[in-house]
Coordinates of C-alpha atoms in Angstrom, one line a residue:
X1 CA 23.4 -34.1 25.0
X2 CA 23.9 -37.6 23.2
X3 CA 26.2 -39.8 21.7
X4 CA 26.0 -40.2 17.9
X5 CA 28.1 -41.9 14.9
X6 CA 28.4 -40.1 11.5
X7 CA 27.5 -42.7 9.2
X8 CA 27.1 -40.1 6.1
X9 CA 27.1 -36.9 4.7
X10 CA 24.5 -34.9 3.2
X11 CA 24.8 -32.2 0.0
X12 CA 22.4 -29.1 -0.3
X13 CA 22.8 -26.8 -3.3
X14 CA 20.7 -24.1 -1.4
X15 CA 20.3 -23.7 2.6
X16 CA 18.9 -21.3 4.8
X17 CA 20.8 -18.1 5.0
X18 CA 22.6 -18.9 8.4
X19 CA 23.7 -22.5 7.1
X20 CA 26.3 -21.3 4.2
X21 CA 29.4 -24.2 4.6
X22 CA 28.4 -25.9 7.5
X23 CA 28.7 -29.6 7.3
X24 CA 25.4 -31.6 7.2
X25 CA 26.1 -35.2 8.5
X26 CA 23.7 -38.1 8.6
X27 CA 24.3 -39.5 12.5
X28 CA 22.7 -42.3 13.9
X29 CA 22.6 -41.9 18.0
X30 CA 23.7 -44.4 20.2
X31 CA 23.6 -45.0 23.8
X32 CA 26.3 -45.3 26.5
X33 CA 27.3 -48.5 25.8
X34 CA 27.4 -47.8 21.6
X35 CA 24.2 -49.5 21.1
X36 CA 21.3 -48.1 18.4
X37 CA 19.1 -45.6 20.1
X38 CA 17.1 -44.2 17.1
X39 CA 16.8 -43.4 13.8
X40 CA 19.3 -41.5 11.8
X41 CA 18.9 -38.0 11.2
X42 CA 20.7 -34.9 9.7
X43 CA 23.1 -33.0 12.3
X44 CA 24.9 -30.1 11.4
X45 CA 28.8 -30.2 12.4
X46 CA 29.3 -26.9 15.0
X47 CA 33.1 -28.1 15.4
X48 CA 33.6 -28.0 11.4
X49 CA 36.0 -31.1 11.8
X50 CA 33.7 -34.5 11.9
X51 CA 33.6 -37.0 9.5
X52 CA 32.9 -40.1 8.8
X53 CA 32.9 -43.1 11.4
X54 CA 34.0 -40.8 13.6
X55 CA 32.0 -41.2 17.4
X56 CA 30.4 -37.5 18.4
X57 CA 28.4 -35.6 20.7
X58 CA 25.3 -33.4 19.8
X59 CA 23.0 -31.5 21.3
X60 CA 19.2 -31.2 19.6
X61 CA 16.2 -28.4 20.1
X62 CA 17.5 -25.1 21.5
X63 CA 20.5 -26.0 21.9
X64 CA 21.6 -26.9 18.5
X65 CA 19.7 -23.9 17.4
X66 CA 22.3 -21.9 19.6
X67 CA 25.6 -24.1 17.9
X68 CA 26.7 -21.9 15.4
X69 CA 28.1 -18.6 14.6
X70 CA 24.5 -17.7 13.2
X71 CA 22.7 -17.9 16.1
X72 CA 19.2 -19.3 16.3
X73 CA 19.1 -21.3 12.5
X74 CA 16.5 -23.4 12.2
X75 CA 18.5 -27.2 13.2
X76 CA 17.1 -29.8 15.3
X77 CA 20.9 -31.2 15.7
X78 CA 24.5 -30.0 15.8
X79 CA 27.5 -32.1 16.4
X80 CA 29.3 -29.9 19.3
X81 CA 32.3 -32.3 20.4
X82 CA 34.1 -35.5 18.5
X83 CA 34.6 -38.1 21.6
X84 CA 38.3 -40.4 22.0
X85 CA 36.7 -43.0 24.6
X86 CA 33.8 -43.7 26.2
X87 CA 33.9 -45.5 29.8
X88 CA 31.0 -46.4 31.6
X89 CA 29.8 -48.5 34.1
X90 CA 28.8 -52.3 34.0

């Protein structure tokens, strides 16, 4: 699991048959302390309710695979939580 911001969104006139109105969202993962950690990449939104600017957790591999309804669609990231505060320490 990681922390991520949603910096964008992304349209797809056709998508795999498990991926019908899901969100795609262009996140760019940070680390504890809200710094860059990577490039962004395309997550799909499991909670249906991110958007953008908003800070969120995700989950990649299996796991994201596992997010949705549809179990097992081919997705290397879903959004599974949208985070109020981070504390952490110094």
């Amino acid at each position: 699991m990681y922390l991520g911001r949603v910096r964008g969104t992304v349209v797809a006139t056709r998508k795999y048959a498990g991926l019908e109105g899901v969100k795609l969202l262009v996140v760019e993962p940070l680390s504890d302390k809200l710094a860059n950690a990577g490039e962004p990449h395309v997550a799909v939104d499991a909670t249906g309710q991110a958007g953008l600017g908003d800070l969120v957790t995700l989950v990649g591999s299996r796991e994201a695979a596992l997010a949705l309804e549809e179990s097992f669609v081919p997705v290397d990231a879903a959004i599974v939580g949208i985070v109020d505060e981070v504390t952490s320490a110094p």
